[in-house]
PDB file of C-alpha atoms in Angstrom:
ATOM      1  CA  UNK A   1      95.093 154.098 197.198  1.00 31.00           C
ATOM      2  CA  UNK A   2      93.875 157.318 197.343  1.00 36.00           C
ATOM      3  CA  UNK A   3      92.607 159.830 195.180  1.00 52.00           C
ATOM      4  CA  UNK A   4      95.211 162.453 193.525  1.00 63.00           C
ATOM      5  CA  UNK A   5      98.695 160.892 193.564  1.00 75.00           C
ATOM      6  CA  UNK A   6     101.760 163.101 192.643  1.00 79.00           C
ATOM      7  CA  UNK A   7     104.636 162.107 191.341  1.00 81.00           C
ATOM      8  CA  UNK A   8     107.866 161.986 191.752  1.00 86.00           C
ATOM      9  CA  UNK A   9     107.480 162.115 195.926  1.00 88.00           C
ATOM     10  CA  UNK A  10     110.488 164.679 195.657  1.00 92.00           C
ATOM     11  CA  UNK A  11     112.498 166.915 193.340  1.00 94.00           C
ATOM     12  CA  UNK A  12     115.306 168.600 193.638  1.00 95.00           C
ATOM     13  CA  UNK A  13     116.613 170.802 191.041  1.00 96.00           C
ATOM     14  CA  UNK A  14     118.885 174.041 189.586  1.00 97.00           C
ATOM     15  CA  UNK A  15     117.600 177.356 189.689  1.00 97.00           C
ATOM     16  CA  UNK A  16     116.464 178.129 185.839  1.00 97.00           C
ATOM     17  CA  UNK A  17     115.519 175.028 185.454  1.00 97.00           C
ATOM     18  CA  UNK A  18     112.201 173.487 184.273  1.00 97.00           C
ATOM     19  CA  UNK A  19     109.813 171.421 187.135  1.00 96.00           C
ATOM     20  CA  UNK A  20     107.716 168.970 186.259  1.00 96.00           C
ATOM     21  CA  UNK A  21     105.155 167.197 188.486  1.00 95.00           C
ATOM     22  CA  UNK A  22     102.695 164.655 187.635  1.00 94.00           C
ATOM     23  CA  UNK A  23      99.311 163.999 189.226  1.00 93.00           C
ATOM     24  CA  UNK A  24      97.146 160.808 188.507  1.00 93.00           C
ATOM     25  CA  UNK A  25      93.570 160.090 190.074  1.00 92.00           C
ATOM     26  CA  UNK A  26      90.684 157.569 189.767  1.00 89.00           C
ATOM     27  CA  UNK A  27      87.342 158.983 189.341  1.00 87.00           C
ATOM     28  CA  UNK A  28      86.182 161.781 186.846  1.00 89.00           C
ATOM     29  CA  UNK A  29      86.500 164.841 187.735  1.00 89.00           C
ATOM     30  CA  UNK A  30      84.433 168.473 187.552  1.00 87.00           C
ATOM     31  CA  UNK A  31      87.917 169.964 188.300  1.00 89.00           C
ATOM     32  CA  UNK A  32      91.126 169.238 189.141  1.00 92.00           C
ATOM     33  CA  UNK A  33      93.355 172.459 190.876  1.00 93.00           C
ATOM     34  CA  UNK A  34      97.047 172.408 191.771  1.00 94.00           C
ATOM     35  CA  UNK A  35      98.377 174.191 195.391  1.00 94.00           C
ATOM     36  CA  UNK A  36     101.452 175.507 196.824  1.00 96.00           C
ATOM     37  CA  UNK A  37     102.577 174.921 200.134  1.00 93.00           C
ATOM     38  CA  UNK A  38     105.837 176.738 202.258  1.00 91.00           C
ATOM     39  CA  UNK A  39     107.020 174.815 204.568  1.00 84.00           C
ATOM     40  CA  UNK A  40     104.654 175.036 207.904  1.00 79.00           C
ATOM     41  CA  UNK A  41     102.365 177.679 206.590  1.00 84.00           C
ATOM     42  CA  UNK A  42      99.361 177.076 204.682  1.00 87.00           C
ATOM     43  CA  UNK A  43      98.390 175.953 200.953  1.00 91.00           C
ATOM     44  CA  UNK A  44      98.474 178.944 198.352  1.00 92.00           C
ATOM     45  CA  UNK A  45      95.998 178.315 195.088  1.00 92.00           C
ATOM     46  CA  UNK A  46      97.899 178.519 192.311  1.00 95.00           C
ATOM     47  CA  UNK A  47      95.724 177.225 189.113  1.00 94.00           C
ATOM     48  CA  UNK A  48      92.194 174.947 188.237  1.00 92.00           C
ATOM     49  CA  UNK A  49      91.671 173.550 185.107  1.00 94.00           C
ATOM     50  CA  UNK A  50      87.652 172.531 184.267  1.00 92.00           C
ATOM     51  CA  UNK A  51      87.262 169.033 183.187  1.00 92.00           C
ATOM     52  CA  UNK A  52      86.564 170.425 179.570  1.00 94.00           C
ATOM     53  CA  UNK A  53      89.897 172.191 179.439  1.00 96.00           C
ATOM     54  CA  UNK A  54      93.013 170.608 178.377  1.00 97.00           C
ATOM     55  CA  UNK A  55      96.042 173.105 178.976  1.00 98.00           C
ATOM     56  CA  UNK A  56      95.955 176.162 180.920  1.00 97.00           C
ATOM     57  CA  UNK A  57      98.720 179.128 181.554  1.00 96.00           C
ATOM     58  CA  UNK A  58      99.260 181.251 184.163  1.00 95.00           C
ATOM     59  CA  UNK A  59     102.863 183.244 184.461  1.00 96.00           C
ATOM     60  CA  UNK A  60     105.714 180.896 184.517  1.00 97.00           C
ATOM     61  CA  UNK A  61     103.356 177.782 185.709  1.00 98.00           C
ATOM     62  CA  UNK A  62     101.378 175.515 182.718  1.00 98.00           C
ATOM     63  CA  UNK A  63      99.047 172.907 183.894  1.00 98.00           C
ATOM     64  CA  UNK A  64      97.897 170.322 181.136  1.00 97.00           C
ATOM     65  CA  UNK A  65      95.154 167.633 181.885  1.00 97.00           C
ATOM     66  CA  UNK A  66      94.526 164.432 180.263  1.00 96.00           C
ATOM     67  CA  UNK A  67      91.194 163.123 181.397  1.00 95.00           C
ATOM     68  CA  UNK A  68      91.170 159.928 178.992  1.00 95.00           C
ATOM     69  CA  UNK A  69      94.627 159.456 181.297  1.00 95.00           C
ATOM     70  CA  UNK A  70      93.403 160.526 184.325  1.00 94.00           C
ATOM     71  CA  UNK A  71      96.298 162.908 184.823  1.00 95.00           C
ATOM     72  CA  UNK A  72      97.485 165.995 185.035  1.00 96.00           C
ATOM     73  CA  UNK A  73     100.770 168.203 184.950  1.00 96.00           C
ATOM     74  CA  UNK A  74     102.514 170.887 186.448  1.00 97.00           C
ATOM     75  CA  UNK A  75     104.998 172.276 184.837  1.00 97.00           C
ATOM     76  CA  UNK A  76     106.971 175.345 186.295  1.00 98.00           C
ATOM     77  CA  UNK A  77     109.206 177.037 183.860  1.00 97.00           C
ATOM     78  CA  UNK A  78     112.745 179.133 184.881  1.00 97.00           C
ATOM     79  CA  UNK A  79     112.586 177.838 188.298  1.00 97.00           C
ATOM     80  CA  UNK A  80     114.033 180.410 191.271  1.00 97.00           C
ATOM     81  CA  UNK A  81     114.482 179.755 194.955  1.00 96.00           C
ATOM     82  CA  UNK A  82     111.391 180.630 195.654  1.00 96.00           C
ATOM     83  CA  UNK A  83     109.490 178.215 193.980  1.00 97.00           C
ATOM     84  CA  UNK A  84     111.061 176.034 197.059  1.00 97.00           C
ATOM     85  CA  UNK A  85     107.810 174.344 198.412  1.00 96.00           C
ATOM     86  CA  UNK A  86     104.969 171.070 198.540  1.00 94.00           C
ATOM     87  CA  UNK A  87     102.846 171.046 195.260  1.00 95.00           C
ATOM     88  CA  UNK A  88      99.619 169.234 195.714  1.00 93.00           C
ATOM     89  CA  UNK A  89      97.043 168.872 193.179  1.00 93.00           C
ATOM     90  CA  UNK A  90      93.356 168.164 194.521  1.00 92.00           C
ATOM     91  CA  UNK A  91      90.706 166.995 192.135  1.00 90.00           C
ATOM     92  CA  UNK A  92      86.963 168.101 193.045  1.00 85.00           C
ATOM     93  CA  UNK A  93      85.517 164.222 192.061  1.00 79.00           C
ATOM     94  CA  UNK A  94      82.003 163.948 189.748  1.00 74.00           C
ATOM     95  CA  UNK A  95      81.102 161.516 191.852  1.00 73.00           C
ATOM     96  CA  UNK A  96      81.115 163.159 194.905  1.00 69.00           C
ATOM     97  CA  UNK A  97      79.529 165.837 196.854  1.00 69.00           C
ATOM     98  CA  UNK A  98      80.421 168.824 194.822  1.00 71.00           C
ATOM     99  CA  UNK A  99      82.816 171.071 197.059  1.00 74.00           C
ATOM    100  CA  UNK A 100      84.668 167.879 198.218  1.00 82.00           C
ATOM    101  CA  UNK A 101      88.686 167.858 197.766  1.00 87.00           C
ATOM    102  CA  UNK A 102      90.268 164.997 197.411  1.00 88.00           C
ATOM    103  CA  UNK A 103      94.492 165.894 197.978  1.00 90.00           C
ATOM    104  CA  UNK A 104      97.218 164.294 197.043  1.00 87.00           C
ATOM    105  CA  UNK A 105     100.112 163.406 199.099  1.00 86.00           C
ATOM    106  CA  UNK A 106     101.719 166.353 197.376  1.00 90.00           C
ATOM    107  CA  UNK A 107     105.416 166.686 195.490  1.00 93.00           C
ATOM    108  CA  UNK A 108     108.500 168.456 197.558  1.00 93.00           C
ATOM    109  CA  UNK A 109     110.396 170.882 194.739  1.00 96.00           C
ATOM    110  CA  UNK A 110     114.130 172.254 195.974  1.00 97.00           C
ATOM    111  CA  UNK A 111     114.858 175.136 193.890  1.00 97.00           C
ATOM    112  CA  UNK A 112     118.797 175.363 194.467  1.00 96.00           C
ATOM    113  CA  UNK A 113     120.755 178.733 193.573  1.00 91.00           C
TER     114      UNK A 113
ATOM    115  CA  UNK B   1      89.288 191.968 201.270  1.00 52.00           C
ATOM    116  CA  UNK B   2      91.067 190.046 204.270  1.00 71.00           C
ATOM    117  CA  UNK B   3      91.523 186.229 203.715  1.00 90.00           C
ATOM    118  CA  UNK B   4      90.660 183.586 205.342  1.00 94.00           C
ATOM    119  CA  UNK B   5      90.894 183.526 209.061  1.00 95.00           C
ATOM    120  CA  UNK B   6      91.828 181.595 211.292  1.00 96.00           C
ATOM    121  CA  UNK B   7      92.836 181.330 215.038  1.00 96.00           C
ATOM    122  CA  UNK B   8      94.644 180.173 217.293  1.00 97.00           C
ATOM    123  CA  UNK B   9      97.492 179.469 215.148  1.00 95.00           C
ATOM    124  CA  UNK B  10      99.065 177.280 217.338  1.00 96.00           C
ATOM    125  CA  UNK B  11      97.295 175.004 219.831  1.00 98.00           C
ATOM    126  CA  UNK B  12      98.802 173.203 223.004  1.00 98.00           C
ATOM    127  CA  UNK B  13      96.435 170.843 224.469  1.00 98.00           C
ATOM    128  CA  UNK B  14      96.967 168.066 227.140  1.00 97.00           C
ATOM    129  CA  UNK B  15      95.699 164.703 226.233  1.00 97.00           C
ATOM    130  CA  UNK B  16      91.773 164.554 227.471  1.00 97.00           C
ATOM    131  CA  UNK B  17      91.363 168.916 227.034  1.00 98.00           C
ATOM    132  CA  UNK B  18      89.135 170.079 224.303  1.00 98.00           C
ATOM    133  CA  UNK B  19      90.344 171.880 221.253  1.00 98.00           C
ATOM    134  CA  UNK B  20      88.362 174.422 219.509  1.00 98.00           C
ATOM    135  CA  UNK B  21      88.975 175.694 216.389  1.00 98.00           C
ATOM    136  CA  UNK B  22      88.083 178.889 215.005  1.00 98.00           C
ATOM    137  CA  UNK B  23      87.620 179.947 210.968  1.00 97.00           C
ATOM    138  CA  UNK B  24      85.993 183.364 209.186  1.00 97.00           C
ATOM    139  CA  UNK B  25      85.906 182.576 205.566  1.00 95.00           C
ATOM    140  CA  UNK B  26      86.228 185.213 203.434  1.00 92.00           C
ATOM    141  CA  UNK B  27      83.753 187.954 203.099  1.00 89.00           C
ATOM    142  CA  UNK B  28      81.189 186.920 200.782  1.00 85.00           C
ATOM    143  CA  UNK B  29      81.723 183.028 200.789  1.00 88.00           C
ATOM    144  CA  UNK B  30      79.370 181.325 202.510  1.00 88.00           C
ATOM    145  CA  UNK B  31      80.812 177.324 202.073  1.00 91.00           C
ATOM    146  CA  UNK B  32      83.634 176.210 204.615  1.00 94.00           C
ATOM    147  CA  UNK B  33      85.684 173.422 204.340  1.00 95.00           C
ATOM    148  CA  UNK B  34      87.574 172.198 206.706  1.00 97.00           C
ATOM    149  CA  UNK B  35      90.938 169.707 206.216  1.00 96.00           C
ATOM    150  CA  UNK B  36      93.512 167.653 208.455  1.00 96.00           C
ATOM    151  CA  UNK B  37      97.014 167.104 207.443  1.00 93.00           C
ATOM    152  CA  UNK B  38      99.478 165.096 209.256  1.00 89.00           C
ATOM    153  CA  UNK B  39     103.312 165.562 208.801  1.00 81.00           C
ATOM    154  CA  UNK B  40     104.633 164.612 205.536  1.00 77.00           C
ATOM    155  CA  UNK B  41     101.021 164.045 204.594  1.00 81.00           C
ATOM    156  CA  UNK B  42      98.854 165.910 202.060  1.00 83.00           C
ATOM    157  CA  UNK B  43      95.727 166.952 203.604  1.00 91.00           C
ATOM    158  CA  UNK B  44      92.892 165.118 203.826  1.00 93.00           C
ATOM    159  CA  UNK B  45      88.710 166.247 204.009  1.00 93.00           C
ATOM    160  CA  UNK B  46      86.893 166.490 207.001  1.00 96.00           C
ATOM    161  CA  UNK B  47      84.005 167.956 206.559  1.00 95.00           C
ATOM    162  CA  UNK B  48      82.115 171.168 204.767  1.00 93.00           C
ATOM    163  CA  UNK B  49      79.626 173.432 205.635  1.00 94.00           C
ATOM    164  CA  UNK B  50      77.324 176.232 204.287  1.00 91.00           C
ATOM    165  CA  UNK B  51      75.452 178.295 207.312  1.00 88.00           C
ATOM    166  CA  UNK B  52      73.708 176.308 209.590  1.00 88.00           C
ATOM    167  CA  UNK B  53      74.113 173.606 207.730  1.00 92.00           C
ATOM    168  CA  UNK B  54      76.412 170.109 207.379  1.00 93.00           C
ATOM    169  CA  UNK B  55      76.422 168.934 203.840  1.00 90.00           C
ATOM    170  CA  UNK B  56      79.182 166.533 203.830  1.00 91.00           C
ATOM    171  CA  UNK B  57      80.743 164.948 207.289  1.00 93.00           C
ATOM    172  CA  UNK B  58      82.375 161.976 205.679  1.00 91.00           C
ATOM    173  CA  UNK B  59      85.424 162.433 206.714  1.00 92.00           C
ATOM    174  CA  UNK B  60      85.100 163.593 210.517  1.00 94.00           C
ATOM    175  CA  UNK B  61      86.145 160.847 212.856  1.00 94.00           C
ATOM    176  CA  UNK B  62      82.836 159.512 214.459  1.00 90.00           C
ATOM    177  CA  UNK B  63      83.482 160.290 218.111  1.00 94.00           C
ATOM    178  CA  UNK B  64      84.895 163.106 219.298  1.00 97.00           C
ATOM    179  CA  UNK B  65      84.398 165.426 217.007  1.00 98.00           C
ATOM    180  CA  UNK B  66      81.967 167.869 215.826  1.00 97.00           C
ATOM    181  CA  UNK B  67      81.672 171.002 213.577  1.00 97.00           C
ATOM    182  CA  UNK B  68      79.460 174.102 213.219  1.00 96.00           C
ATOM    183  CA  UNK B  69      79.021 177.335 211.145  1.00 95.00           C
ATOM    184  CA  UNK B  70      76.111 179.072 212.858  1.00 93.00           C
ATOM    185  CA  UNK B  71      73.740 181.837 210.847  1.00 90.00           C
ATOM    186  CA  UNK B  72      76.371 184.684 212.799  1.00 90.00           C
ATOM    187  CA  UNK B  73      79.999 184.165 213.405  1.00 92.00           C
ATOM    188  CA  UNK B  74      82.867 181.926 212.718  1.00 96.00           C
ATOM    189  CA  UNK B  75      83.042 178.492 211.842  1.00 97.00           C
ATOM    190  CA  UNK B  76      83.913 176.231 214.934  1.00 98.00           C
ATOM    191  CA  UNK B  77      85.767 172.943 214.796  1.00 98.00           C
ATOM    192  CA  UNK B  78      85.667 171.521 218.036  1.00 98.00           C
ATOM    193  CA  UNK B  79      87.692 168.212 219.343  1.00 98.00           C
ATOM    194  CA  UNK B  80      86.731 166.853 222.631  1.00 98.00           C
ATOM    195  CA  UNK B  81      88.691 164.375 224.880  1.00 98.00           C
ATOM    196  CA  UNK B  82      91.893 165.067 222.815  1.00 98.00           C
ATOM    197  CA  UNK B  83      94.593 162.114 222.120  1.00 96.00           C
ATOM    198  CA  UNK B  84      97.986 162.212 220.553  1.00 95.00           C
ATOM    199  CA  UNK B  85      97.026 161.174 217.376  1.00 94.00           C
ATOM    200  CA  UNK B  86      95.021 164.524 216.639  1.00 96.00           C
ATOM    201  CA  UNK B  87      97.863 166.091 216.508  1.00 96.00           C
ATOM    202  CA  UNK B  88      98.224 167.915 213.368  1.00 96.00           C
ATOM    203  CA  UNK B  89      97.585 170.479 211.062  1.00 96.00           C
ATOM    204  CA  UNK B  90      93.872 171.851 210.504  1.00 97.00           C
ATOM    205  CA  UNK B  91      92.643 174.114 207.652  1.00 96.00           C
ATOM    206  CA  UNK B  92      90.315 175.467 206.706  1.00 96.00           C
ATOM    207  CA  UNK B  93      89.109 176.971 203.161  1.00 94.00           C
ATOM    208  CA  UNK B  94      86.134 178.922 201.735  1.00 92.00           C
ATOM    209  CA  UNK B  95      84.571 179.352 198.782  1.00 88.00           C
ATOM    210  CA  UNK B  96      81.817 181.902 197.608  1.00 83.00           C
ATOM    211  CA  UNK B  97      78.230 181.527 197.162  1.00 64.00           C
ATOM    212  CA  UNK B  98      78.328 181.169 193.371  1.00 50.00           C
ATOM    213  CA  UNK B  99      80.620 178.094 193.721  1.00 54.00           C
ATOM    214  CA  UNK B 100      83.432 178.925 191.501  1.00 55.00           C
ATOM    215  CA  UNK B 101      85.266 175.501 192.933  1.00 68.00           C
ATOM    216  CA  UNK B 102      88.431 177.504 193.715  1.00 81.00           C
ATOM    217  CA  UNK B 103      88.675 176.815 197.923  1.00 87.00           C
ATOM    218  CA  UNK B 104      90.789 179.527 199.681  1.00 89.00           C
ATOM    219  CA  UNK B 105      92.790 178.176 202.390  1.00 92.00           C
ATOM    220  CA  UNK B 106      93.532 179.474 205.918  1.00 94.00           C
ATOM    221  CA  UNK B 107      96.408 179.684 207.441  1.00 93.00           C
ATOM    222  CA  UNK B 108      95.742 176.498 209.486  1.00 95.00           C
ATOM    223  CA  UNK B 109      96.000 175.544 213.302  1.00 97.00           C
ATOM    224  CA  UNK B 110      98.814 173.519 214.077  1.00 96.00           C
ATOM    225  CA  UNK B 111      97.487 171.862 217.316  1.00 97.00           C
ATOM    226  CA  UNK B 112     100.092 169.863 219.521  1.00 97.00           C
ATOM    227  CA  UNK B 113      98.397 167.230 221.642  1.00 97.00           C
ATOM    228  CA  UNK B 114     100.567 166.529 224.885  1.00 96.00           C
TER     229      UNK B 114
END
């Protein structure tokens, strides 16, 4: 199986409320960076977190890593409508070519209102 | 500072046409990535590219399909002899000289093989 594997496949939850999504992959890692995705338009960046790092804040989103684990989460706090799209993680493998992405098959979050 | 560029953003193509595919990274980045994603799929690497230059092709199909980023002007993606199963959703991202590792996508080209 591949690289970067979210889970759960799909979500579906009440505005306000908290999202989590999970990410495991196999190899180390330089970095590992989580993406947002609207439906038929293309992937927005939303955080990276550095192999040395272990929890990292930006806004409402908090992305924690577990290297030992091999996994990371996203956690989305206060959820609104808006946050209605795919979330992929991609990890940028240290045994790779640096550059490289390897994605996910990515998490679908329903914000409902 | 405009984005990533890239055009058409929607492709029809009978089967056996070319497809070429177009992408400006941002100013200032000089390393181009580009991805496939089929439906319901995340995407997945093709290849990436500094000027003039292929550093990684290990995910490009061996036939059919080639890629460029010449010294002047856009990265090209080009798909000859086109079958159904290309259809999908290409993107491409950049990234600046320094290599700060974050990759900013395109909008993509959603090309329709028919």
């Amino acid at each position: 199986s591949q690289q970067g594997e979210e889970d759960p496949q799909a979500l579906s939850i009440q505005e306000g409320e908290n999202a989590t999504m999970n990410c495991s992959y196999k190899t180390s890692i330089n970095n590992l960076q989580w993406y947002r995705q609207n439906s038929g338009r293309g992937l927005v960046h939303l955080i990276l977190i550095r192999s040395n790092e272990r929890e990292k804040h930006s806004g409402r989103l908090r992305v924690t890593l577990d290297t030992s684990k091999k996994s990371s989460s996203l956690l989305i706090t206060a959820s609104r409508a808006a946050d209605t799209a795919s979330y992929f993680c991609a990890t940028d493998s240290a045994e790779l070519i640096r550059g490289k992405l390897v994605f996910g098959a990515g998490t679908i979050l329903r914000v409902k209102s | 500072n405009a984005g990533v560029m890239q055009n058409p953003r929607h492709l029809v193509r009978r089967r056996g046409q070319e497809a070429r595919l177009r992408c400006s990274p941002m100013k200032g980045h000089s390393h181009v990535y580009w991805y496939r994603q089929l439906p319901e799929e995340g995407l997945k690497f093709m290849v990436y590219l500094q000027k003039e230059n292929i550093i990684d092709e290990s995910g490009m199909p061996k036939e059919r399909f080639s890629a460029e980023f010449p010294k002047e002007g856009p990265s090209i993606l080009r798909i000859q002899q086109v079958v159904r199963g290309d259809s999908a959703a290409y993107f491409c991202a950049s990234s600046p000289r320094s290599l700060s590792y974050e990759q900013y996508f395109g909008p993509g080209t959603r090309l329709t093989v028919t």
